[in-house]
């Protein structure tokens, strides 16, 4: 199951959609020889039939949630905010894409708010998601991911709203507010509209759960509703579906679907097949700065990290005295991820992760005189 939940959860500004589409088309043609060498001819048209039973039960629960939401919106009539969002044509701001796409060799961070997972159990209590989002923002995270599934992850749409509200309060400050990703099992456009109304800038679409046809349909729905999408893939077949469907932000989950083992070799294998104009995001298996730097050196634009950040945040004492202000370890970890360090010569001690001691100097750019 962690294949679908471990990393849990394009751009088109005014006048840019056609240019991006043309760029993607030519870029994909340039990659055709690579696809032919890697993707087998047996490519399925809809991989949803291969979904494990455990994920099927989750999707069945989501179908029940969607049915209830549709009934609620229908009963409220056309003035319901979600009904209005579904009925109108909305422009995609592209803020999520822009926050993640930086110059080459610059890694951006999607910092996740995650209380628990079905496989790991309790991760962190996170009594105040807004406060955690502030720590992420202060540390230099580019975007924030919020789990909104309660049964499996202890999240809610209220968590998302609180984080969005907190981030909006930084609109006149630097760095600017972090765009927020709604991370859930998205199976219907009404969930996309619900996310947009709650203030999310993007939603997660998992190819393994949707299949080829539905992935394309929901990407098109995102365009109409005015919200971006992070499309998650696990192998070459799913990546081809994402690219063919027009995904502008693609996340590669490093967890094997059948063995549940995590290996950065998945990211290494798939990165050359992602077009240059598509934002590439690595998910799962990222616990320290050396993992982040390795993915940066592979060419990834961004990494999505949840468990290690939430555990670091929860374990920090943040003791403040009259001599020194408290320091949260999650902040140091994000700074370490972003540092221009070397995989070969980078420090491996915990000091590098938490911003303290000799090991932190190269990682955090500390200058000693």
Short mmCIF file of C-alpha atoms in Angstrom, two decimals:
data_model
loop_
_atom_site.label_atom_id
_atom_site.label_comp_id
_atom_site.label_asym_id
_atom_site.label_seq_id
_atom_site.Cartn_x
_atom_site.Cartn_y
_atom_site.Cartn_z
CA UNK A 1 0.00 0.00 0.00
CA UNK A 2 2.83 2.38 0.72
CA UNK A 3 3.45 2.49 -3.02
CA UNK A 4 0.44 4.73 -3.21
CA UNK A 5 0.69 6.58 0.05
CA UNK A 6 4.33 6.99 0.95
CA UNK A 7 4.92 10.05 -1.18
CA UNK A 8 1.35 11.25 -0.90
CA UNK A 9 0.06 13.76 -1.81
CA UNK A 10 0.86 22.18 -15.66
CA UNK A 11 1.58 25.31 -16.08
CA UNK A 12 -0.44 27.60 -18.11
CA UNK A 13 -0.36 31.28 -17.46
CA UNK A 14 -2.01 33.72 -19.86
CA UNK A 15 -0.84 33.08 -23.40
CA UNK A 16 1.57 30.26 -22.48
CA UNK A 17 -0.56 27.16 -22.95
CA UNK A 18 -0.03 26.77 -26.70
CA UNK A 19 3.72 27.34 -26.48
CA UNK A 20 4.07 24.78 -23.72
CA UNK A 21 1.98 22.29 -25.66
CA UNK A 22 4.17 22.70 -28.76
CA UNK A 23 7.31 22.37 -26.64
CA UNK A 24 6.00 19.22 -25.00
CA UNK A 25 5.09 17.69 -28.36
CA UNK A 26 8.54 18.27 -29.83
CA UNK A 27 10.18 17.18 -26.59
CA UNK A 28 8.28 13.93 -26.56
CA UNK A 29 9.25 13.17 -30.15
CA UNK A 30 12.88 13.62 -29.14
CA UNK A 31 12.36 11.03 -26.42
CA UNK A 32 10.66 8.47 -28.67
CA UNK A 33 13.78 6.39 -29.18
CA UNK A 34 14.27 6.18 -25.42
CA UNK A 35 10.68 5.05 -24.92
CA UNK A 36 11.00 2.41 -27.63
CA UNK A 37 14.03 1.01 -25.90
CA UNK A 38 12.46 0.92 -22.44
CA UNK A 39 8.66 0.60 -22.66
CA UNK A 40 7.45 -2.80 -23.85
CA UNK A 41 5.04 -3.16 -26.75
CA UNK A 42 2.52 -4.86 -24.44
CA UNK A 43 1.60 -1.40 -23.04
CA UNK A 44 -1.84 -1.66 -21.48
CA UNK A 45 -4.58 0.84 -22.22
CA UNK A 46 -5.89 0.89 -18.67
CA UNK A 47 -3.73 -0.34 -15.81
CA UNK A 48 -6.50 0.02 -13.26
CA UNK A 49 -7.28 -3.70 -13.55
CA UNK A 50 -3.94 -4.42 -11.85
CA UNK A 51 -4.73 -2.47 -8.68
CA UNK A 52 -4.02 -4.51 -5.51
CA UNK A 53 -6.97 -5.35 -3.29
CA UNK A 54 -5.80 -3.04 -0.51
CA UNK A 55 -5.93 -0.01 -2.82
CA UNK A 56 -9.27 -1.12 -4.23
CA UNK A 57 -10.77 -0.91 -0.76
CA UNK A 58 -9.45 2.63 -0.38
CA UNK A 59 -10.89 3.63 -3.74
CA UNK A 60 -14.24 2.11 -2.79
CA UNK A 61 -14.23 4.27 0.34
CA UNK A 62 -13.42 7.30 -1.80
CA UNK A 63 -16.34 6.50 -4.09
CA UNK A 64 -18.62 6.61 -1.06
CA UNK A 65 -17.15 9.95 0.01
CA UNK A 66 -17.61 11.34 -3.50
CA UNK A 67 -21.24 10.18 -3.61
CA UNK A 68 -21.95 11.98 -0.32
CA UNK A 69 -20.26 15.14 -1.51
CA UNK A 70 -22.20 15.13 -4.78
CA UNK A 71 -25.46 14.71 -2.89
CA UNK A 72 -24.56 17.62 -0.61
CA UNK A 73 -23.68 19.92 -3.50
CA UNK A 74 -26.77 18.93 -5.48
CA UNK A 75 -29.04 19.57 -2.49
CA UNK A 76 -27.52 23.03 -1.99
CA UNK A 77 -28.13 24.01 -5.61
CA UNK A 78 -26.11 26.05 -8.12
CA UNK A 79 -25.03 28.62 -5.53
CA UNK A 80 -22.87 26.09 -3.68
CA UNK A 81 -19.20 27.18 -4.07
CA UNK A 82 -18.23 23.78 -5.47
CA UNK A 83 -21.10 23.87 -7.99
CA UNK A 84 -19.98 27.32 -9.13
CA UNK A 85 -16.41 26.13 -9.53
CA UNK A 86 -17.51 23.15 -11.59
CA UNK A 87 -19.75 25.27 -13.80
CA UNK A 88 -17.27 27.99 -14.66
CA UNK A 89 -14.16 28.23 -16.80
CA UNK A 90 -11.22 29.07 -14.56
CA UNK A 91 -7.67 30.08 -15.38
CA UNK A 92 -4.76 28.02 -14.06
CA UNK A 93 -2.33 30.34 -12.29
CA UNK A 94 0.73 28.12 -12.71
CA UNK A 95 1.98 29.13 -9.26
CA UNK A 96 2.69 25.53 -8.19
CA UNK A 97 4.73 24.80 -11.32
CA UNK A 98 6.63 28.08 -11.03
CA UNK A 99 7.47 27.48 -7.37
CA UNK A 100 9.05 24.12 -8.22
CA UNK A 101 10.80 24.97 -11.49
CA UNK A 102 14.12 26.61 -10.72
CA UNK A 103 17.44 26.88 -12.58
CA UNK A 104 19.33 23.66 -13.23
CA UNK A 105 20.95 22.05 -10.17
CA UNK A 106 18.62 23.93 -7.83
CA UNK A 107 16.47 21.58 -5.78
CA UNK A 108 13.08 22.72 -4.46
CA UNK A 109 11.22 21.11 -1.58
CA UNK A 110 7.58 20.06 -1.20
CA UNK A 111 7.29 19.71 2.57
CA UNK A 112 4.47 17.47 3.74
CA UNK A 113 2.16 17.54 6.74
CA UNK A 114 1.50 13.92 7.66
CA UNK A 115 0.26 12.56 10.99
CA UNK A 116 0.25 8.85 10.26
CA UNK A 117 0.17 6.23 7.51
CA UNK A 118 -1.46 2.79 7.27
CA UNK A 119 1.91 1.02 7.17
CA UNK A 120 3.99 3.16 9.58
CA UNK A 121 1.26 4.03 12.05
CA UNK A 122 1.80 7.15 14.13
CA UNK A 123 4.32 9.63 12.74
CA UNK A 124 3.58 12.92 14.50
CA UNK A 125 0.71 14.49 16.42
CA UNK A 126 0.79 17.84 14.58
CA UNK A 127 -1.69 19.67 16.75
CA UNK A 128 -1.29 22.87 14.73
CA UNK A 129 -0.79 22.29 10.96
CA UNK A 130 -0.61 26.04 10.34
CA UNK A 131 2.31 26.40 12.75
CA UNK A 132 4.16 23.52 11.10
CA UNK A 133 3.58 25.17 7.71
CA UNK A 134 5.21 28.31 9.09
CA UNK A 135 8.31 26.31 10.06
CA UNK A 136 8.43 24.89 6.53
CA UNK A 137 8.04 28.34 5.01
CA UNK A 138 10.76 29.85 7.21
CA UNK A 139 13.12 27.03 6.24
CA UNK A 140 12.68 27.73 2.54
CA UNK A 141 10.24 25.06 1.37
CA UNK A 142 8.78 25.92 -2.04
CA UNK A 143 5.42 24.18 -1.60
CA UNK A 144 3.48 22.39 1.13
CA UNK A 145 1.62 19.09 0.80
CA UNK A 146 -1.32 18.42 3.14
CA UNK A 147 -2.86 14.97 3.61
CA UNK A 148 -6.65 15.30 3.70
CA UNK A 149 -7.58 11.60 4.05
CA UNK A 150 -8.66 10.99 7.65
CA UNK A 151 -9.04 7.22 7.92
CA UNK A 152 -5.57 6.35 6.65
CA UNK A 153 -3.57 9.46 7.46
CA UNK A 154 -5.40 11.47 10.12
CA UNK A 155 -5.74 14.48 7.84
CA UNK A 156 -8.68 16.65 6.89
CA UNK A 157 -9.77 19.43 4.58
CA UNK A 158 -9.73 21.72 7.62
CA UNK A 159 -5.97 21.09 7.88
CA UNK A 160 -5.64 22.29 4.30
CA UNK A 161 -7.74 25.39 4.93
CA UNK A 162 -5.68 26.30 8.00
CA UNK A 163 -2.42 25.93 6.10
CA UNK A 164 -3.69 27.96 3.13
CA UNK A 165 -4.87 30.73 5.48
CA UNK A 166 -1.51 30.77 7.28
CA UNK A 167 0.44 30.94 4.03
CA UNK A 168 -1.72 33.76 2.68
CA UNK A 169 -0.73 35.84 5.68
CA UNK A 170 2.81 36.00 4.23
CA UNK A 171 1.74 37.58 0.95
CA UNK A 172 3.71 40.77 1.57
CA UNK A 173 6.78 39.01 2.95
CA UNK A 174 9.81 37.21 1.56
CA UNK A 175 9.87 34.40 0.71
CA UNK A 176 6.36 34.47 -0.76
CA UNK A 177 3.63 32.12 0.52
CA UNK A 178 4.00 28.43 -0.29
CA UNK A 179 1.41 27.03 -2.75
CA UNK A 180 -0.45 24.10 -1.19
CA UNK A 181 -1.02 20.61 -2.61
CA UNK A 182 -4.09 18.64 -1.58
CA UNK A 183 -2.84 15.09 -1.18
CA UNK A 184 -5.62 12.53 -1.33
CA UNK A 185 -6.91 9.73 -3.53
CA UNK A 186 -8.48 11.86 -6.26
CA UNK A 187 -10.98 9.91 -8.39
CA UNK A 188 -13.57 12.52 -9.39
CA UNK A 189 -13.62 16.12 -10.59
CA UNK A 190 -15.81 17.16 -7.67
CA UNK A 191 -12.84 16.46 -5.36
CA UNK A 192 -10.73 18.72 -7.56
CA UNK A 193 -13.30 21.51 -7.30
CA UNK A 194 -13.52 20.96 -3.54
CA UNK A 195 -9.74 21.36 -3.28
CA UNK A 196 -9.80 24.54 -5.35
CA UNK A 197 -12.56 26.06 -3.21
CA UNK A 198 -10.53 25.21 -0.08
CA UNK A 199 -7.59 27.16 -1.50
CA UNK A 200 -5.32 24.40 -2.82
CA UNK A 201 -3.09 25.22 -5.76
CA UNK A 202 -2.73 21.60 -6.88
CA UNK A 203 -4.11 18.09 -6.41
CA UNK A 204 -2.53 14.64 -6.64
CA UNK A 205 -3.45 12.23 -9.45
CA UNK A 206 -2.10 8.67 -9.12
CA UNK A 207 -1.84 6.88 -12.47
CA UNK A 208 -1.84 3.47 -10.77
CA UNK A 209 -5.25 4.22 -9.28
CA UNK A 210 -6.76 5.92 -12.32
CA UNK A 211 -5.49 4.23 -15.45
CA UNK A 212 -4.87 5.91 -18.79
CA UNK A 213 -8.34 7.21 -19.67
CA UNK A 214 -9.25 8.58 -16.25
CA UNK A 215 -5.84 10.24 -15.79
CA UNK A 216 -6.41 12.25 -18.95
CA UNK A 217 -10.00 13.10 -18.00
CA UNK A 218 -9.02 14.41 -14.59
CA UNK A 219 -6.08 16.40 -15.98
CA UNK A 220 -8.53 18.07 -18.36
CA UNK A 221 -10.87 18.70 -15.42
CA UNK A 222 -8.03 20.41 -13.56
CA UNK A 223 -7.58 22.79 -16.48
CA UNK A 224 -11.29 23.69 -16.48
CA UNK A 225 -11.48 24.09 -12.72
CA UNK A 226 -8.32 26.18 -12.59
CA UNK A 227 -5.95 24.08 -10.51
CA UNK A 228 -2.68 22.25 -11.19
CA UNK A 229 -1.93 18.55 -10.79
CA UNK A 230 1.01 16.50 -9.57
CA UNK A 231 0.75 13.22 -11.50
CA UNK A 232 2.37 10.31 -9.67
CA UNK A 233 3.98 7.37 -11.48
CA UNK A 234 5.93 4.27 -10.47
CA UNK A 235 7.31 2.82 -13.71
CA UNK A 236 7.85 3.40 -17.42
CA UNK A 237 4.31 2.44 -18.43
CA UNK A 238 2.75 4.91 -16.02
CA UNK A 239 5.22 7.63 -16.97
CA UNK A 240 4.27 7.29 -20.63
CA UNK A 241 0.60 7.64 -19.69
CA UNK A 242 1.39 10.80 -17.70
CA UNK A 243 3.37 12.38 -20.54
CA UNK A 244 0.80 11.42 -23.20
CA UNK A 245 -1.96 12.88 -21.01
CA UNK A 246 -0.22 16.24 -20.87
CA UNK A 247 1.05 16.21 -17.28
CA UNK A 248 3.19 19.25 -16.51
CA UNK A 249 4.35 18.10 -13.07
CA UNK A 250 5.29 14.42 -12.66
CA UNK A 251 6.21 12.73 -9.41
CA UNK A 252 8.25 9.51 -9.45
CA UNK A 253 7.48 7.28 -6.48
CA UNK A 254 10.55 5.25 -5.54
CA UNK A 255 8.55 2.50 -3.85
CA UNK A 256 8.15 -0.78 -5.73
CA UNK A 257 4.47 -1.64 -6.22
CA UNK A 258 4.84 -5.34 -5.51
CA UNK A 259 7.70 -5.66 -3.02
CA UNK A 260 7.15 -2.27 -1.29
CA UNK A 261 10.92 -1.81 -1.24
CA UNK A 262 12.25 1.70 -1.76
CA UNK A 263 15.12 2.41 -4.12
CA UNK A 264 16.35 5.66 -5.64
CA UNK A 265 17.27 3.59 -8.69
CA UNK A 266 13.64 3.98 -9.80
CA UNK A 267 14.15 7.74 -9.93
CA UNK A 268 17.46 7.27 -11.74
CA UNK A 269 15.87 4.99 -14.34
CA UNK A 270 12.88 7.21 -15.10
CA UNK A 271 14.42 10.67 -15.01
CA UNK A 272 15.84 10.58 -18.60
CA UNK A 273 12.32 9.84 -19.90
CA UNK A 274 10.76 13.00 -18.43
CA UNK A 275 10.62 15.92 -20.93
CA UNK A 276 12.66 18.97 -19.95
CA UNK A 277 9.66 21.30 -19.76
CA UNK A 278 7.94 19.00 -17.24
CA UNK A 279 8.70 19.53 -13.55
CA UNK A 280 10.20 16.31 -12.15
CA UNK A 281 9.53 15.44 -8.51
CA UNK A 282 11.09 12.52 -6.61
CA UNK A 283 8.99 10.91 -3.88
CA UNK A 284 9.68 8.29 -1.15
CA UNK A 285 12.92 7.12 0.38
CA UNK A 286 14.33 10.58 1.13
CA UNK A 287 15.52 10.80 4.70
CA UNK A 288 18.77 12.74 4.62
CA UNK A 289 20.65 15.41 2.73
CA UNK A 290 22.72 12.92 0.74
CA UNK A 291 19.54 11.39 -0.70
CA UNK A 292 18.36 14.86 -1.71
CA UNK A 293 21.69 15.78 -3.29
CA UNK A 294 21.81 12.52 -5.22
CA UNK A 295 18.35 13.21 -6.68
CA UNK A 296 19.37 16.76 -7.51
CA UNK A 297 22.41 15.43 -9.37
CA UNK A 298 20.12 13.07 -11.33
CA UNK A 299 18.35 16.16 -12.65
CA UNK A 300 15.23 16.28 -10.48
CA UNK A 301 13.67 19.69 -9.95
CA UNK A 302 12.07 18.87 -6.62
CA UNK A 303 11.61 16.31 -3.86
CA UNK A 304 8.53 15.59 -1.76
CA UNK A 305 9.35 14.77 1.86
CA UNK A 306 6.93 14.06 4.68
CA UNK A 307 7.79 11.47 7.30
CA UNK A 308 11.35 12.56 8.06
CA UNK A 309 10.34 16.22 8.36
CA UNK A 310 7.34 15.54 10.58
CA UNK A 311 9.36 13.29 12.89
CA UNK A 312 12.15 15.87 13.10
CA UNK A 313 9.62 18.60 13.88
CA UNK A 314 7.97 16.53 16.59
CA UNK A 315 11.23 15.46 18.22
CA UNK A 316 12.65 18.98 18.45
CA UNK A 317 12.57 20.45 21.92
CA UNK A 318 12.66 24.01 20.61
CA UNK A 319 13.83 25.12 24.03
CA UNK A 320 14.29 28.88 24.15
CA UNK A 321 16.46 30.42 26.84
CA UNK A 322 17.60 33.97 27.60
CA UNK A 323 20.78 33.17 25.67
CA UNK A 324 19.51 31.27 22.63
CA UNK A 325 16.35 30.93 20.61
CA UNK A 326 14.94 27.42 20.15
CA UNK A 327 15.68 25.69 16.86
CA UNK A 328 13.50 23.12 15.13
CA UNK A 329 15.31 20.25 13.46
CA UNK A 330 12.84 20.12 10.55
CA UNK A 331 14.05 23.56 9.55
CA UNK A 332 17.66 22.44 9.48
CA UNK A 333 16.73 19.35 7.48
CA UNK A 334 15.05 21.41 4.74
CA UNK A 335 18.03 23.75 4.62
CA UNK A 336 20.32 20.72 4.28
CA UNK A 337 18.22 19.34 1.43
CA UNK A 338 18.57 22.62 -0.47
CA UNK A 339 22.28 23.13 0.16
CA UNK A 340 24.75 22.99 -2.73
CA UNK A 341 26.59 20.10 -1.11
CA UNK A 342 28.50 17.23 -2.65
CA UNK A 343 27.34 13.62 -2.46
CA UNK A 344 30.96 12.50 -2.51
CA UNK A 345 32.26 14.87 0.14
CA UNK A 346 29.09 15.80 2.01
CA UNK A 347 28.84 15.19 5.77
CA UNK A 348 26.87 12.19 6.90
CA UNK A 349 26.38 13.08 10.55
CA UNK A 350 23.08 14.10 12.03
CA UNK A 351 24.57 17.53 12.61
CA UNK A 352 24.30 18.10 8.87
CA UNK A 353 20.57 17.41 9.01
CA UNK A 354 19.78 19.55 12.00
CA UNK A 355 21.95 22.59 11.44
CA UNK A 356 24.27 22.19 14.41
CA UNK A 357 27.94 21.40 14.91
CA UNK A 358 30.89 20.94 12.55
CA UNK A 359 28.94 18.75 10.13
CA UNK A 360 26.50 21.56 9.45
CA UNK A 361 29.01 24.02 8.09
CA UNK A 362 29.20 22.79 4.52
CA UNK A 363 25.54 21.77 4.43
CA UNK A 364 24.06 25.04 5.63
CA UNK A 365 26.71 27.32 4.18
CA UNK A 366 27.97 28.51 7.56
CA UNK A 367 31.07 30.69 7.34
CA UNK A 368 33.48 30.52 10.26
CA UNK A 369 36.18 33.13 10.86
#
